[in-house]
CSV table of C-alpha atoms in Angstrom, one decimal:
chain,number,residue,atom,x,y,z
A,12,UNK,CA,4.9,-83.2,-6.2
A,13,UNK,CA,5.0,-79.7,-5.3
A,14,UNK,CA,4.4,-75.9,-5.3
A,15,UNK,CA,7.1,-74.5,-7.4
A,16,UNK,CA,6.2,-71.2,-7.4
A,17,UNK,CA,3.0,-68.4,-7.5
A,18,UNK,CA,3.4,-64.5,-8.2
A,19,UNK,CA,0.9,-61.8,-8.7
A,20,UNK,CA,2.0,-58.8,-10.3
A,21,UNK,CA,0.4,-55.6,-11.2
A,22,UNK,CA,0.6,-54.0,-14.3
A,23,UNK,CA,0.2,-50.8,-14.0
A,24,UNK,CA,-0.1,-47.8,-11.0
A,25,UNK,CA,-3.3,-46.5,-10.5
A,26,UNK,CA,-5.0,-44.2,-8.3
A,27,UNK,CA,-7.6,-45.7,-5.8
A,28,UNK,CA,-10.6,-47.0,-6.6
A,29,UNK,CA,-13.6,-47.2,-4.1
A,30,UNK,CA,-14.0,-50.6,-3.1
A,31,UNK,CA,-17.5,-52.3,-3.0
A,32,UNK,CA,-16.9,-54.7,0.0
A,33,UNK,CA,-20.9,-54.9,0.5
A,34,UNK,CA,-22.6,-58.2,1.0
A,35,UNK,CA,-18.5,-60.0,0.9
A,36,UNK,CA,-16.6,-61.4,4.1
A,37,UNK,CA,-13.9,-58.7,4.2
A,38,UNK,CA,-12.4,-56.0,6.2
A,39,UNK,CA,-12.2,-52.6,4.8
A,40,UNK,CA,-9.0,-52.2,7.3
A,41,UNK,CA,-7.1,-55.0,6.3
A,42,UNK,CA,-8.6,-55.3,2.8
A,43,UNK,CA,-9.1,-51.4,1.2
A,44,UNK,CA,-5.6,-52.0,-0.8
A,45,UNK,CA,-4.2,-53.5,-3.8
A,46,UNK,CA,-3.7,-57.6,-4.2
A,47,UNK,CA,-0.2,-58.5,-3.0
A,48,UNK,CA,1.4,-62.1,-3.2
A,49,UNK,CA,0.1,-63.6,0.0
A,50,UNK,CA,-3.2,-63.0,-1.6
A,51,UNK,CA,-2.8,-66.5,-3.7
A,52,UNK,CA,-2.7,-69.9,-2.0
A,53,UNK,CA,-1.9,-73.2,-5.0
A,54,UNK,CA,-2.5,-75.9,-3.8
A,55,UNK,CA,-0.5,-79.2,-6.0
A,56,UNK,CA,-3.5,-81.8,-5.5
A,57,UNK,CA,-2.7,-85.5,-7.8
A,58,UNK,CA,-5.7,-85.0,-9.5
A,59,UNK,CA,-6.5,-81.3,-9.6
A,60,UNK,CA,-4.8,-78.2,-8.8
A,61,UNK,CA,-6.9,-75.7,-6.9
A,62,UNK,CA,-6.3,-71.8,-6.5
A,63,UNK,CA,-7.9,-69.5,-3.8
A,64,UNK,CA,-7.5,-65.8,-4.5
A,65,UNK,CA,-8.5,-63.5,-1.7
A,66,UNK,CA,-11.6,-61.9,-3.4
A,67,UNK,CA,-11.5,-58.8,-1.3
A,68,UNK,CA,-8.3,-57.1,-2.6
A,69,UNK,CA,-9.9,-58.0,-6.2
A,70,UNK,CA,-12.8,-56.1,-5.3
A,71,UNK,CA,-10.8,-53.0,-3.9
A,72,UNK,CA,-9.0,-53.0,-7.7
A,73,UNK,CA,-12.4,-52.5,-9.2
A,74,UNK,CA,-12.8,-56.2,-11.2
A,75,UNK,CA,-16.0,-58.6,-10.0
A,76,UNK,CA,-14.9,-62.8,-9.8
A,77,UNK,CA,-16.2,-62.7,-14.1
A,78,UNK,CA,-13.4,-60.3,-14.6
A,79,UNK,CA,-11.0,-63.6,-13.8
A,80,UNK,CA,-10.1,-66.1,-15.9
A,81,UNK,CA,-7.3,-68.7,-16.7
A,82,UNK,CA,-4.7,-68.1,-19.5
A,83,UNK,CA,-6.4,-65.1,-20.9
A,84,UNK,CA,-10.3,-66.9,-22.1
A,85,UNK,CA,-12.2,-64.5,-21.0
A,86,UNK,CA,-15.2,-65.4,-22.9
A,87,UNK,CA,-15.3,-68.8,-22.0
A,88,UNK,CA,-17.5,-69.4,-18.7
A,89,UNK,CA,-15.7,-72.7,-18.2
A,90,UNK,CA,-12.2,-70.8,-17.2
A,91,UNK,CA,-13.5,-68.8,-14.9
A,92,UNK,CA,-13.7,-69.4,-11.3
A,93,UNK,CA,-16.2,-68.9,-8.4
A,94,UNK,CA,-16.9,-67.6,-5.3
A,95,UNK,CA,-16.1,-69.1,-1.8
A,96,UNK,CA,-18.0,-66.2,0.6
A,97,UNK,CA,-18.0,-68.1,3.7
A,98,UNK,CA,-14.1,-68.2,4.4
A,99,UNK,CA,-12.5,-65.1,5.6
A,100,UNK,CA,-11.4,-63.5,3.2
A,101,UNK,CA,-13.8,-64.5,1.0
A,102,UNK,CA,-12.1,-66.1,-2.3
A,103,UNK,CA,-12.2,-67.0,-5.3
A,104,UNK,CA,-11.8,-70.5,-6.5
A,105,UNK,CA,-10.3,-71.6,-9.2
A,106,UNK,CA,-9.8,-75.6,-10.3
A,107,UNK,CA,-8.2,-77.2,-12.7
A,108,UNK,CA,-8.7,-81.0,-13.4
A,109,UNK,CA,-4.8,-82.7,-14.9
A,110,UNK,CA,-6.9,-84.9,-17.1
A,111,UNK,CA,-8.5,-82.1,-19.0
A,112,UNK,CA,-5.3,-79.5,-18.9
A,113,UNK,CA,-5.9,-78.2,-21.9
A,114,UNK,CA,-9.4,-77.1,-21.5
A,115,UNK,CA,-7.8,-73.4,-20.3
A,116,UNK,CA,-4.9,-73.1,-21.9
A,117,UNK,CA,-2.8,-74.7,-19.0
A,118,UNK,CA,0.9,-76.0,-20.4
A,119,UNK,CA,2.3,-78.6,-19.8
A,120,UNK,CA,6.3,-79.4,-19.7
A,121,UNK,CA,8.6,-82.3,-19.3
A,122,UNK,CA,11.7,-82.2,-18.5
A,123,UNK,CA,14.4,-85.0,-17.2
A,124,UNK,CA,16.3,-84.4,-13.6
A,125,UNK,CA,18.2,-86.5,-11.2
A,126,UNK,CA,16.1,-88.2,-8.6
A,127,UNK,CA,15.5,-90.3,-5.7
A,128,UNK,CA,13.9,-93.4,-7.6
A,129,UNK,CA,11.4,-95.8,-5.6
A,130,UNK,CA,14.6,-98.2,-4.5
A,131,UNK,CA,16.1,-95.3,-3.3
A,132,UNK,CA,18.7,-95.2,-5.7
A,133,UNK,CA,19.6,-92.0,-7.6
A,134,UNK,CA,18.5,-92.2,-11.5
A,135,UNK,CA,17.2,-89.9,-14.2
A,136,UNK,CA,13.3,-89.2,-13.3
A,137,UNK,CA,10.7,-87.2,-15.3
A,138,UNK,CA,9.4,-84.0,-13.7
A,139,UNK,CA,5.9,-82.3,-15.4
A,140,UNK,CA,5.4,-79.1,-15.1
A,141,UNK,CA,2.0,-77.4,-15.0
A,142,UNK,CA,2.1,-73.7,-15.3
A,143,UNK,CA,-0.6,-71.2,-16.3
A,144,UNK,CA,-2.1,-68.0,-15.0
A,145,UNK,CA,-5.0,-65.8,-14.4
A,146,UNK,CA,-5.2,-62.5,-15.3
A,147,UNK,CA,-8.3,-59.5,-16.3
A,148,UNK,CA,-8.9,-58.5,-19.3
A,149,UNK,CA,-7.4,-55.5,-21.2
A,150,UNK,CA,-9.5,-52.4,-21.2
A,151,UNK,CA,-10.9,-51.6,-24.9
A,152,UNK,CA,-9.8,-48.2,-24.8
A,153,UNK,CA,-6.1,-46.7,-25.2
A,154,UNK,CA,-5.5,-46.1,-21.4
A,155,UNK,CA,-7.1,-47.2,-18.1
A,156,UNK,CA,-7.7,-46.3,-14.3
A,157,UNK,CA,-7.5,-50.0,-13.3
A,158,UNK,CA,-4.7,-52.2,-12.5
A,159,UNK,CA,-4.1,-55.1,-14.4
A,160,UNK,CA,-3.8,-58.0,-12.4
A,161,UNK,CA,-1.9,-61.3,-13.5
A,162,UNK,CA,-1.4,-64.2,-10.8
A,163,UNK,CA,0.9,-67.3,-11.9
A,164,UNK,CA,1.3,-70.3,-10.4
A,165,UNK,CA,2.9,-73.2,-11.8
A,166,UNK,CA,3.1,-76.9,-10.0
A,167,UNK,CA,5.7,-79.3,-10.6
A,168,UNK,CA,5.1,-83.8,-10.1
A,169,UNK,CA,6.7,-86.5,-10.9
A,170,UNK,CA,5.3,-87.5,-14.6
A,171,UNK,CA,3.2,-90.7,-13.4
A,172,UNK,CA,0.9,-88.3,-11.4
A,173,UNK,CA,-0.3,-87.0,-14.3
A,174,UNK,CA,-1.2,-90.5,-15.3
A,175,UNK,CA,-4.8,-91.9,-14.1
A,176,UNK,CA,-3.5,-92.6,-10.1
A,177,UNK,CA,-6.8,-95.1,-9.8
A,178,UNK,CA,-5.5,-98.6,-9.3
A,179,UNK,CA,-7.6,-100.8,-11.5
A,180,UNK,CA,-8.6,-104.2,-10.7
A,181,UNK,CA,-9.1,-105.1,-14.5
A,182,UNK,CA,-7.7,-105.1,-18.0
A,183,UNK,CA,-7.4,-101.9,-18.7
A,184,UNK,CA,-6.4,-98.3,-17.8
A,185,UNK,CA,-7.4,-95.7,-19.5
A,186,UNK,CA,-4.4,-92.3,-19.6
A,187,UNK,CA,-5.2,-88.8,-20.4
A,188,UNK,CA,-1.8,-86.6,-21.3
A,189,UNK,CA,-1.9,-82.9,-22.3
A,190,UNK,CA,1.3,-81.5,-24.4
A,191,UNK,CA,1.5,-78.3,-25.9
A,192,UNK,CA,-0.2,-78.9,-28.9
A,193,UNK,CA,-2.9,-81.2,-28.0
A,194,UNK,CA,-4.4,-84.0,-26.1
A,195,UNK,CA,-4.1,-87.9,-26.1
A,196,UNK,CA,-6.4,-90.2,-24.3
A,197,UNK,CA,-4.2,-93.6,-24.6
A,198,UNK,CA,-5.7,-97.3,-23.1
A,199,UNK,CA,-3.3,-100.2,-21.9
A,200,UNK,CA,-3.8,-103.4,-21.8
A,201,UNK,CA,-2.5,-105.9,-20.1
A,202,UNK,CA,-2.5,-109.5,-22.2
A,203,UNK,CA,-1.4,-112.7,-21.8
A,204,UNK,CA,-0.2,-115.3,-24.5
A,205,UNK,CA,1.2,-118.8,-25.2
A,206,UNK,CA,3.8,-118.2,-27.1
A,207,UNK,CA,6.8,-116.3,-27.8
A,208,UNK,CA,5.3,-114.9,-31.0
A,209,UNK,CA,2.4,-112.8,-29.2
A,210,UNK,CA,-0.2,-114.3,-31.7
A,211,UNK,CA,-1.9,-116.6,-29.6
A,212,UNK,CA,-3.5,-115.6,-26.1
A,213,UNK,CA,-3.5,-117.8,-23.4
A,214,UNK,CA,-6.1,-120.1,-23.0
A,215,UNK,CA,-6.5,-122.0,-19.5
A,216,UNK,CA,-8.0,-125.4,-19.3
A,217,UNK,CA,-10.5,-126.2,-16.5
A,218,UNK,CA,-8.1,-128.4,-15.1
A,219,UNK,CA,-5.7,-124.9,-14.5
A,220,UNK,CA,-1.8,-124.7,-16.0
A,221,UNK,CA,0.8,-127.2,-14.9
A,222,UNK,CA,3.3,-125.7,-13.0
A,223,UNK,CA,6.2,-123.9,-14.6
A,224,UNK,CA,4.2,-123.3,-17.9
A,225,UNK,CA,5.7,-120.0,-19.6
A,226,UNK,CA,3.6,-117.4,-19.7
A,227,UNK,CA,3.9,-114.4,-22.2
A,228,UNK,CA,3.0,-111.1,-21.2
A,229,UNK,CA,2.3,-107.7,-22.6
A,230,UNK,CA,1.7,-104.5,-21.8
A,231,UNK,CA,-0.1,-102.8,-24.9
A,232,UNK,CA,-0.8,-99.2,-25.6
A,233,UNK,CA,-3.7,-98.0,-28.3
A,234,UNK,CA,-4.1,-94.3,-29.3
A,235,UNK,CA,-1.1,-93.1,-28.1
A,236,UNK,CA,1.2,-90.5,-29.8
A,237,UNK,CA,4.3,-91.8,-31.6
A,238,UNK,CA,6.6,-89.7,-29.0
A,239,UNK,CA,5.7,-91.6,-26.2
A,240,UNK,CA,6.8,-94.9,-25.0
A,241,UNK,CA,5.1,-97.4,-22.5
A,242,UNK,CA,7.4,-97.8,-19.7
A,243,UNK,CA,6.4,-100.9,-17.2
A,244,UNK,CA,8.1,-99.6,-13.4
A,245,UNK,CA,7.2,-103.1,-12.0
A,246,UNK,CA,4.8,-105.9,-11.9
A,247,UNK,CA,4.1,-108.6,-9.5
A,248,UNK,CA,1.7,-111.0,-8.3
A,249,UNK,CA,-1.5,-111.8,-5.7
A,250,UNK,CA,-3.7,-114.5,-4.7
A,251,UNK,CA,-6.8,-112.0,-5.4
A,252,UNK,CA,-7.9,-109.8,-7.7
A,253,UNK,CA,-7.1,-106.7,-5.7
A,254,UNK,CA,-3.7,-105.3,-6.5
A,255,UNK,CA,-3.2,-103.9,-2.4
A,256,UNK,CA,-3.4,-107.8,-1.5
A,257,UNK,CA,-1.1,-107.9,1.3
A,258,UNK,CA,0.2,-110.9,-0.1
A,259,UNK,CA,2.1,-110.7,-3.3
A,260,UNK,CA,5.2,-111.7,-5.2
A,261,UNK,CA,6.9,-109.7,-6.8
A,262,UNK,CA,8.4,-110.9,-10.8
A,263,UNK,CA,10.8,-107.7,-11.3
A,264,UNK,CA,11.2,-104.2,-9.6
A,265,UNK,CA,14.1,-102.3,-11.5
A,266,UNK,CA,17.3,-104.6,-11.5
A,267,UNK,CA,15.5,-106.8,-8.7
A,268,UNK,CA,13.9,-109.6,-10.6
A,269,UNK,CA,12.9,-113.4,-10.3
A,270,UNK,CA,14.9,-115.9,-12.1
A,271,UNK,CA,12.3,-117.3,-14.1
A,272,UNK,CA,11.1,-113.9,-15.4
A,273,UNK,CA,12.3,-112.9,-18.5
A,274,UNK,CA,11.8,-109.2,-20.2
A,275,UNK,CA,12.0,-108.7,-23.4
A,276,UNK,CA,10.8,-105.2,-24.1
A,277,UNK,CA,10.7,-102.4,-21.8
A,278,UNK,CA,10.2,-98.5,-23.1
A,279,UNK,CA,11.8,-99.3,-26.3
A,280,UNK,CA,7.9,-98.9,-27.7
A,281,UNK,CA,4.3,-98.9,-27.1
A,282,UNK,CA,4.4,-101.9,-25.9
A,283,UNK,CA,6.3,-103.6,-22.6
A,284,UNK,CA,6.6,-107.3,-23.2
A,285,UNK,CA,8.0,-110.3,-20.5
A,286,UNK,CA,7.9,-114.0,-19.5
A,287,UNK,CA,7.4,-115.7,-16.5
A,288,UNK,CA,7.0,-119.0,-15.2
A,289,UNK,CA,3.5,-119.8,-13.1
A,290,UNK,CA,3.9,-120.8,-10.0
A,291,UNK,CA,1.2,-121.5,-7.3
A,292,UNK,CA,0.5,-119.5,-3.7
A,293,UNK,CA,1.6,-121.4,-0.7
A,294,UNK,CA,-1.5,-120.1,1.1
A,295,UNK,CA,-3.7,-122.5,-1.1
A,296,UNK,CA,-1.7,-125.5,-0.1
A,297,UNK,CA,-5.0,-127.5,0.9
A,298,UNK,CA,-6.7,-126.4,-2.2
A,299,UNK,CA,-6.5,-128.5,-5.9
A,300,UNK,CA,-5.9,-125.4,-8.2
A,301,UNK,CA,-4.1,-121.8,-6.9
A,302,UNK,CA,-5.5,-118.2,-8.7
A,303,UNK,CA,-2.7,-115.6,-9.5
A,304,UNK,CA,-3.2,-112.5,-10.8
A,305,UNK,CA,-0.5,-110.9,-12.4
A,306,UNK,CA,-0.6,-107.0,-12.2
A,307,UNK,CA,1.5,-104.6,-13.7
A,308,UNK,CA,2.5,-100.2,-12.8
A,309,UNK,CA,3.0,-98.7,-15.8
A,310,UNK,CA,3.6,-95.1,-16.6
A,311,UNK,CA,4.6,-93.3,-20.2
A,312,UNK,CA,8.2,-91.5,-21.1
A,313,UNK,CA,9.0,-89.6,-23.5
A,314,UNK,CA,10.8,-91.9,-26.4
A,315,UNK,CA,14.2,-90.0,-26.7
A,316,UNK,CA,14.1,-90.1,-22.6
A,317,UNK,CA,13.1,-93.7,-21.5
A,318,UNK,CA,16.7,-95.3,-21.9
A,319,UNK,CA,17.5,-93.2,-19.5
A,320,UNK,CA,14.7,-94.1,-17.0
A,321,UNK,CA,15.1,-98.3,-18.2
A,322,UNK,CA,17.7,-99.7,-15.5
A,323,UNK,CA,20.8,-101.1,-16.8
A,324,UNK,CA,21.5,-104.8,-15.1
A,325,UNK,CA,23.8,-106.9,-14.9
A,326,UNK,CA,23.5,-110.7,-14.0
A,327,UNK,CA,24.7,-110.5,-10.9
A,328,UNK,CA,21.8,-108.5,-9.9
A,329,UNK,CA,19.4,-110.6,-8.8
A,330,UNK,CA,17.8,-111.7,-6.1
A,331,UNK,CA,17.0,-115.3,-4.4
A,332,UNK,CA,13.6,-115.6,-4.6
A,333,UNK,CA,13.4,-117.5,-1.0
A,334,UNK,CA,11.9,-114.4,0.7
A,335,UNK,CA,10.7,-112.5,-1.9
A,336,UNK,CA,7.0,-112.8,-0.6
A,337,UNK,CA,7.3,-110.4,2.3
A,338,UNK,CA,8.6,-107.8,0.0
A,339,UNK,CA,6.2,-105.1,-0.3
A,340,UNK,CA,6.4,-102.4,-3.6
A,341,UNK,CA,6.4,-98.6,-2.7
A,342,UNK,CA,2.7,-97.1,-3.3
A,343,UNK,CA,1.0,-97.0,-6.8
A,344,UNK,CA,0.0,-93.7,-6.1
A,345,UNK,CA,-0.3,-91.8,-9.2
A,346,UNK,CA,0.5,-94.9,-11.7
A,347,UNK,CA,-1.9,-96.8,-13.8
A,348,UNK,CA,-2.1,-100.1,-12.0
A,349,UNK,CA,-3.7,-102.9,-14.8
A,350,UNK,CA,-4.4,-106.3,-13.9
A,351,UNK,CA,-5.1,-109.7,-15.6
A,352,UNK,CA,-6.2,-113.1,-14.1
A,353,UNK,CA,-7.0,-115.6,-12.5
A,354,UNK,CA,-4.4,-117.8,-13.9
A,355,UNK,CA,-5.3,-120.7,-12.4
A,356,UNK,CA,-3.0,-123.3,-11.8
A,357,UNK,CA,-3.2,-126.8,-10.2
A,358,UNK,CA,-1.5,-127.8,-7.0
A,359,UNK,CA,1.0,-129.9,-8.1
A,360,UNK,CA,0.1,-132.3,-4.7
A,361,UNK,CA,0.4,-135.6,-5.6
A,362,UNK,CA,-1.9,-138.5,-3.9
A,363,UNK,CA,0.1,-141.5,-2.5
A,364,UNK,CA,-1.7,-144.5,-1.0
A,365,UNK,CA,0.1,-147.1,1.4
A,366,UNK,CA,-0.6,-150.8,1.4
């Protein structure tokens, strides 16, 4: 996630105009000029994007902060920005939220590039690309006195932060994606089933789940355009509800899987499907039945692109799962984190009596 770039360019040459600084923190001797590019600061945020133009240089070009607006909408109030008068300069502010993108006119573009993946390995990632500008109106006559300004800016992240980064303790997540001609709000799911077919949920008797029972999971999208795919980066396991436990297991992380997971269907679709095996937390050894919670970081890919992000394995590429408790995933930061459980499973302890 970064700043990629920001310009601001004028239009046309002008003679002065008479600068009404009055009642605004600026400086007639550092401010009685023309905006220049220093006079933009972008600043990449993961869940909004936030632009501060020095306000005094605005002022000296004869415009007022309603003269701004994003992408050319002029007339709507909800594009413009607002005024920040106790920094010096004074600026104006403008924000823009990545789950409403195309409220403005803001575009959005996704491309493919080689990466640094969250193993550390180099792979094909997905870069998105916000761009946009703000710029003053045209004059409604033939020729004007006024410069026209036009500031760009444009921030570049990795694709999963412009998915919901709030890790969610529950069964859902909800998404919000903008593409160039339009807007999807997509919810995942993450279910759990008995069998192999996917028709029959799991049911858990009060007793808990004997050890080793085969669990069927799935990672479901609804209301999701037909050109994206769900892709699953990696789930894994706690004793708790809360997906930050510092205690977890995880089932598979790229190539890096447990032996008695299983996937089946990963970014082929809109939904991610796997097995595992249940298994019970040492840390409830004194306890008759252990709680898992199975949670899993999913993020979208373009269709045509996710076989490219979708590790290729071989067997050989697993590890022992003797110390795969300590292991400890990379931050969630910026993925949809959705969770299911308890799955409660008994001990396995056996009573013995001596005579």
């Amino acid at each position: 996630m970064e700043q990629v770039w920001l310009l601001l360019l004028l239009t046309i040459k002008v003679l002065p105009v008479t600068a009404q600084f009055n009642g605004y923190n600026c400086d007639a001797n550092l401010h009685s000029r023309f905006p220049a590019e220093r006079d933009i600061n972008v600043f990449c945020g993961v869940q909004t994007i936030t632009m501060k133009i020095n306000f005094c240089t605005v002022l000296f070009s004869g415009y007022s902060e309603t003269d701004l607006a994003l992408n050319g909408k002029h007339g709507d109030a909800h594009c413009r920005g607002f005024i920040n008068n106790n920094t010096f300069p004074a600026v104006v502010i403008f924000i823009i939220n990545l789950s409403t993108l195309e409220s403005c006119g803001n575009t959005l573009v996704v491309s493919s590039a080689r990466g640094i993946n969250a193993n550390g390995n180099t792979s094909v990632v997905q870069i998105g690309n916000v761009s946009g500008y703000i710029d003053t109106p045209d004059p409604p006559t033939i020729i004007s006195y006024l410069p026209g300004l036009l500031y760009k800016f444009s921030c570049s992240y990795p694709l999963e932060y412009l998915v919901n980064n709030t890790q969610l303790a529950s069964s859902s997540a909800a998404i919000s994606v903008r593409e160039n001609n339009g807007t999807f709000i997509s919810t995942l799911n993450l279910l759990l089933y008995n069998d192999s077919t996917y028709s029959q949920q799991l049911l858990i008797p009060s007793t808990g789940l004997p050890l080793k029972t085969k669990i069927y999971a799935a990672v479901r999208a609804t209301n999701l355009d037909g050109r994206w795919n769900v892709l699953m980066d990696y789930c894994y396991t706690t004793p708790s509800g809360n997906p930050s436990d510092d205690l977890r297991y995880d089932l598979f992380f790229s190539c890096d899987k447990d032996p008695q997971t299983t996937i089946i269907e990963n970014g082929k679709s809109q939904m991610g499907r796997f097995s595992f095996e249940v298994f019970r937390f040492v840390k409830h050894k004194n306890q008759k039945m252990s709680t898992v919670f199975l949670h899993c970081v999913t993020k979208l890919c373009r269709a045509d692109d996710c076989p490219f992000l979708v590790p290729i394995c071989s067997n050989r590429e697993r590890r022992d799962a003797g110390g795969r408790t300590t292991w400890s995933p990379p931050s969630t930061s910026g993925n949809a984190v959705i969770s299911a459980g308890p799955i409660i499973t008994r001990s396995g302890r056996k009573k013995q009596s001596f005579s």
